[in-house]
């Protein structure tokens, strides 16, 4: 392959990627991944594929040549059956190979390829791929591999809706959270970003809502929110990832809170929810007639500590308003006579219709 590339006249190519496509370098590298006896060489071939597959043409070649099946087989981890004998001529994969395979999978499913991007063969293999990623993130000791697994799962949850059911059936989220809890190092804002983005993608699917409303997952989401909200990063990349992480968490909780049943369930887990939300849920803060002097000192102390921009403040206010409505509904169910007494003592509010209209318009803008 190298000799072929050396003899090509590159004047007619816009980039080196076009030369790789014409010489079918993807097919050749896949053969190396399958047949070479040295694990280090196979790992280098996978790394080369991740470098080449940065455009639609080589990714199409990869899918057409069965590249997804190769990745699927590499990700399979032995250990399910201790008495199972290895197949004849079966290649034993190293941790380095698996990491490079996950890197390749993350590359070809990245969001920057566009919303219409698809990979041939991915839908048919997604169940086994998710299973392999789940087992790999549990057994790996490498922080980089863990981050790549989270990124690959995030990409799959965005590209293939069927991956949502595989993630739920293999309890991938629970195992990912447990793995993070066991680790003292390698837990970065980029890892949080990938996980909460995966949860947001799943929150767009109503069939996943009951799974995401589990106390352990809500606890993780809000723990990540509290942890990242107060951190100050020195690099621009980390700071931007932090902002994306916070926004995604707010959007995810908002999606879940829109369901009346799940909204009630979230309120029963209020010990897990960020304190910033519940400062906004106090009677003084949610009342439309509340004045600045009526708000509690804790509210202002919290407000001063939070580095809020306008957009994030709107997200928090909207989510707090949704949870407040669910809180009032739950209170009315528990004390049905309380609502009637309040209505008798309430004074009519001016411009109530306009206020409701503005709230509905704001809600539509968030949804």
XYZ file of C-alpha atoms in Angstrom:
367
model
C 0.000 0.000 0.000
C 2.862 2.370 0.866
C 4.516 1.615 -2.464
C 1.264 2.320 -4.276
C 0.844 5.646 -2.516
C 4.429 6.631 -3.356
C 3.772 6.142 -7.074
C 0.598 8.279 -7.182
C 0.596 11.653 -8.858
C -1.008 13.847 -6.171
C -1.588 16.844 -8.441
C -5.147 15.741 -9.169
C -6.144 15.250 -5.540
C -7.629 17.922 -3.311
C -6.296 16.128 -0.229
C -4.420 13.027 0.813
C -7.746 11.490 1.849
C -8.726 11.248 -1.828
C -5.568 9.256 -2.491
C -6.399 6.869 0.338
C -9.892 6.395 -1.085
C -8.611 5.635 -4.600
C -6.045 3.107 -3.380
C -8.609 1.460 -1.057
C -6.340 1.976 1.925
C -9.290 1.348 4.247
C -9.754 -2.185 2.933
C -6.036 -2.911 3.244
C -5.868 -1.673 6.826
C -8.902 -3.770 7.767
C -7.111 -6.847 6.426
C -4.147 -5.964 8.645
C -6.492 -5.671 11.645
C -7.817 -9.158 10.952
C -4.767 -11.132 9.827
C -1.602 -9.667 11.297
C -0.133 -11.719 14.137
C 1.298 -8.780 16.085
C -1.079 -6.920 18.388
C 0.975 -3.732 18.129
C 0.683 -3.752 14.324
C -3.073 -4.331 14.478
C -3.389 -1.429 16.932
C -1.405 0.835 14.598
C -3.670 -0.160 11.708
C -6.731 0.808 13.770
C -5.116 4.137 14.618
C -4.392 4.727 10.938
C -8.039 3.993 10.129
C -9.165 6.535 12.723
C -6.913 9.091 11.027
C -8.095 8.298 7.506
C -11.823 8.043 8.286
C -12.402 11.758 8.773
C -14.546 12.297 5.661
C -17.676 10.670 4.182
C -15.869 8.719 1.430
C -13.473 6.678 3.603
C -16.220 6.157 6.208
C -18.445 4.784 3.440
C -15.635 2.434 2.402
C -15.214 1.317 6.009
C -18.903 0.460 6.343
C -19.031 -1.187 2.916
C -16.032 -3.405 3.741
C -17.483 -4.650 7.023
C -15.526 -2.305 9.261
C -18.314 -2.124 11.864
C -18.274 -5.916 12.190
C -14.504 -5.780 12.736
C -14.930 -3.168 15.480
C -17.720 -5.231 17.032
C -15.543 -8.346 17.196
C -12.580 -6.461 18.666
C -14.752 -5.034 21.450
C -15.893 -8.454 22.641
C -14.323 -9.220 26.022
C -13.778 -12.785 27.171
C -14.939 -13.817 30.589
C -18.623 -14.517 30.164
C -18.029 -18.290 30.397
C -14.923 -19.535 32.185
C -15.234 -23.010 30.587
C -15.581 -21.676 27.075
C -12.705 -22.750 24.857
C -11.253 -20.252 22.391
C -12.053 -20.871 18.762
C -9.421 -22.194 16.427
C -7.276 -19.391 14.933
C -9.109 -16.876 17.152
C -7.106 -13.672 17.606
C -6.620 -12.545 21.191
C -7.172 -8.792 21.371
C -5.167 -6.513 23.639
C -6.426 -3.553 25.647
C -4.553 -1.254 23.273
C -6.428 -2.691 20.292
C -9.762 -2.225 22.018
C -8.931 1.372 22.868
C -7.983 2.091 19.260
C -11.174 0.368 18.069
C -13.281 2.583 20.351
C -11.341 5.597 19.081
C -12.184 4.602 15.502
C -15.856 4.109 16.403
C -15.956 7.519 18.090
C -14.362 9.135 15.044
C -16.755 7.719 12.458
C -19.851 8.545 14.556
C -18.802 12.066 15.609
C -21.403 14.833 15.606
C -19.404 17.088 13.297
C -20.141 14.741 10.354
C -23.652 16.244 10.306
C -27.172 15.252 11.398
C -27.784 13.106 8.307
C -24.567 11.114 8.694
C -24.956 7.328 8.783
C -22.548 4.390 8.857
C -23.363 1.207 6.941
C -23.857 -1.794 9.196
C -24.032 0.185 12.433
C -27.740 -0.373 13.073
C -27.403 -4.151 12.734
C -24.459 -4.290 15.149
C -25.504 -1.659 17.690
C -26.722 -4.191 20.286
C -23.422 -6.087 20.354
C -21.373 -2.891 20.141
C -23.149 -1.387 23.174
C -22.637 -4.642 25.061
C -18.926 -4.588 24.236
C -18.549 -0.940 25.245
C -20.370 -1.596 28.519
C -18.110 -4.486 29.460
C -15.017 -2.580 28.386
C -15.766 0.482 30.524
C -16.291 -1.790 33.536
C -13.024 -3.704 33.162
C -10.685 -1.008 31.864
C -8.215 0.731 34.151
C -7.328 3.369 31.552
C -9.009 6.804 31.965
C -8.588 7.490 28.250
C -10.440 4.294 27.334
C -13.239 5.199 29.746
C -13.601 8.635 28.148
C -13.623 7.118 24.652
C -16.299 4.595 25.678
C -18.482 7.407 27.030
C -17.969 9.433 23.844
C -18.815 6.452 21.635
C -21.989 5.749 23.632
C -22.955 9.408 23.367
C -22.506 9.327 19.593
C -24.481 6.091 19.278
C -27.347 7.488 21.369
C -27.515 10.444 18.986
C -27.225 8.505 15.708
C -29.210 5.328 16.405
C -32.352 5.447 18.517
C -32.201 1.658 18.870
C -29.067 2.120 20.960
C -31.264 3.618 23.713
C -32.865 0.246 24.345
C -29.499 -1.520 24.310
C -28.116 1.002 26.809
C -31.091 0.404 29.089
C -31.071 -3.394 28.758
C -27.349 -3.641 29.574
C -27.677 -1.099 32.424
C -24.857 0.854 30.835
C -25.567 4.107 32.680
C -25.547 2.446 36.104
C -22.291 0.644 35.356
C -20.715 3.819 34.019
C -21.670 5.738 37.160
C -20.399 2.930 39.404
C -17.101 2.884 37.517
C -16.699 6.633 38.018
C -17.446 6.330 41.738
C -14.656 3.767 42.148
C -12.055 5.988 40.507
C -10.050 8.741 42.154
C -8.391 10.081 39.009
C -9.230 10.551 35.360
C -12.711 11.970 36.085
C -12.695 15.146 34.011
C -15.269 17.653 32.863
C -15.004 16.089 29.394
C -16.167 12.744 30.800
C -19.112 14.426 32.524
C -19.929 16.203 29.267
C -20.131 12.977 27.264
C -22.284 11.195 29.837
C -24.823 13.981 30.344
C -25.030 14.459 26.560
C -25.930 10.770 26.239
C -28.602 11.198 28.922
C -30.000 14.207 27.068
C -30.189 12.243 23.801
C -32.124 9.536 25.623
C -34.415 12.088 27.280
C -35.680 12.993 23.790
C -37.138 9.468 23.656
C -40.192 9.254 25.931
C -39.720 5.506 26.279
C -36.522 6.233 28.221
C -38.047 8.679 30.708
C -38.916 6.175 33.424
C -35.399 4.734 33.167
C -33.774 8.165 33.458
C -35.986 9.192 36.386
C -34.377 6.529 38.558
C -33.020 7.981 41.804
C -29.448 6.848 41.064
C -29.397 8.560 37.672
C -31.028 11.747 38.978
C -28.516 11.734 41.808
C -25.645 11.470 39.315
C -27.029 14.221 37.074
C -27.450 16.661 39.903
C -24.168 15.671 41.540
C -22.430 16.474 38.259
C -24.316 19.773 38.161
C -23.294 20.746 41.690
C -19.711 19.588 41.150
C -19.164 21.434 37.885
C -21.093 24.587 38.772
C -18.610 25.706 41.408
C -15.381 24.729 39.650
C -13.105 27.246 37.983
C -10.966 25.935 35.117
C -7.774 27.486 33.848
C -8.104 26.432 30.198
C -10.627 27.646 27.665
C -11.472 24.124 26.501
C -12.402 22.979 30.000
C -14.442 26.118 30.663
C -16.421 25.678 27.446
C -17.008 21.994 28.223
C -18.199 23.031 31.687
C -20.766 25.437 30.222
C -22.007 22.813 27.751
C -22.267 20.283 30.572
C -24.353 22.612 32.749
C -26.675 23.526 29.867
C -27.178 19.881 28.917
C -28.052 18.920 32.494
C -30.649 21.689 32.657
C -32.164 20.639 29.333
C -32.298 16.994 30.450
C -34.050 17.781 33.735
C -36.442 20.099 31.899
C -37.370 17.307 29.499
C -38.069 14.958 32.390
C -39.982 17.572 34.399
C -42.358 18.231 31.482
C -43.937 14.846 32.177
C -46.376 15.365 35.058
C -45.765 11.904 36.533
C -41.997 12.226 36.327
C -42.199 15.776 37.642
C -43.877 14.439 40.774
C -41.260 11.706 41.001
C -38.440 14.232 40.757
C -39.976 16.165 43.625
C -39.955 13.059 45.803
C -36.208 12.938 45.164
C -35.658 16.586 46.021
C -32.694 15.666 48.216
C -30.908 14.784 44.984
C -31.842 17.965 43.120
C -29.505 20.985 43.026
C -30.081 23.415 45.877
C -30.176 26.302 43.366
C -33.490 24.970 42.048
C -35.050 24.622 45.463
C -34.048 28.102 46.562
C -36.263 29.177 43.647
C -39.048 26.857 44.816
C -39.515 28.510 48.193
C -42.909 30.237 48.617
C -41.273 33.666 48.674
C -39.331 33.128 45.479
C -42.102 31.534 43.429
C -44.823 33.948 44.422
C -45.537 36.586 41.812
C -46.070 39.156 44.552
C -42.802 38.459 46.349
C -40.551 41.459 46.895
C -36.804 41.588 47.281
C -37.119 42.016 51.049
C -39.188 38.831 51.311
C -36.561 36.546 49.814
C -34.478 34.511 52.199
C -30.793 35.414 52.822
C -29.821 31.935 51.573
C -31.344 32.767 48.194
C -29.104 35.810 47.720
C -26.060 33.992 49.051
C -26.592 31.200 46.532
C -27.258 33.698 43.738
C -23.965 35.484 44.433
C -22.011 32.219 44.372
C -23.380 30.884 41.081
C -21.561 32.081 37.926
C -24.776 32.457 35.921
C -25.054 33.905 32.465
C -28.423 35.089 31.146
C -29.164 31.885 29.246
C -28.352 29.605 32.179
C -30.410 31.770 34.534
C -33.404 31.421 32.208
C -32.972 27.643 32.139
C -32.887 27.457 35.930
C -35.916 29.735 36.254
C -37.893 27.705 33.734
C -37.045 24.387 35.398
C -37.796 25.806 38.842
C -41.165 27.039 37.558
C -42.020 23.598 36.182
C -41.090 21.861 39.416
C -42.991 24.487 41.382
C -46.140 23.730 39.385
C -45.726 20.016 40.090
C -45.161 20.830 43.748
C -48.417 22.788 43.866
C -50.270 19.966 42.106
C -48.969 17.450 44.602
C -49.969 19.733 47.472
C -53.498 20.103 46.077
C -53.801 16.314 45.761
C -52.747 15.878 49.374
C -54.883 18.763 50.708
C -57.857 19.161 48.339
C -59.637 21.682 50.586
C -56.612 23.964 50.739
C -57.025 25.099 47.128
C -60.676 26.125 47.620
C -59.867 28.188 50.717
C -57.036 29.914 48.907
C -59.236 30.759 45.953
C -61.767 32.440 48.271
C -59.078 34.618 49.833
C -57.163 35.424 46.658
C -57.425 38.867 45.144
C -57.688 39.092 41.351
C -54.313 39.721 39.750
C -53.897 42.406 37.154
C -52.753 41.412 33.675
C -53.044 37.713 34.598
C -53.913 36.731 31.030
C -50.883 38.490 29.587
C -48.607 36.886 32.158
C -49.905 33.405 31.309
C -49.470 34.089 27.600
C -45.865 35.192 28.112
C -45.128 32.086 30.204
C -46.517 29.811 27.506
C -44.481 31.587 24.833
C -41.342 31.230 26.937
C -42.085 27.551 27.506
C -42.462 26.992 23.761
C -39.092 28.635 23.171
C -37.421 26.146 25.507
C -39.208 23.088 24.174
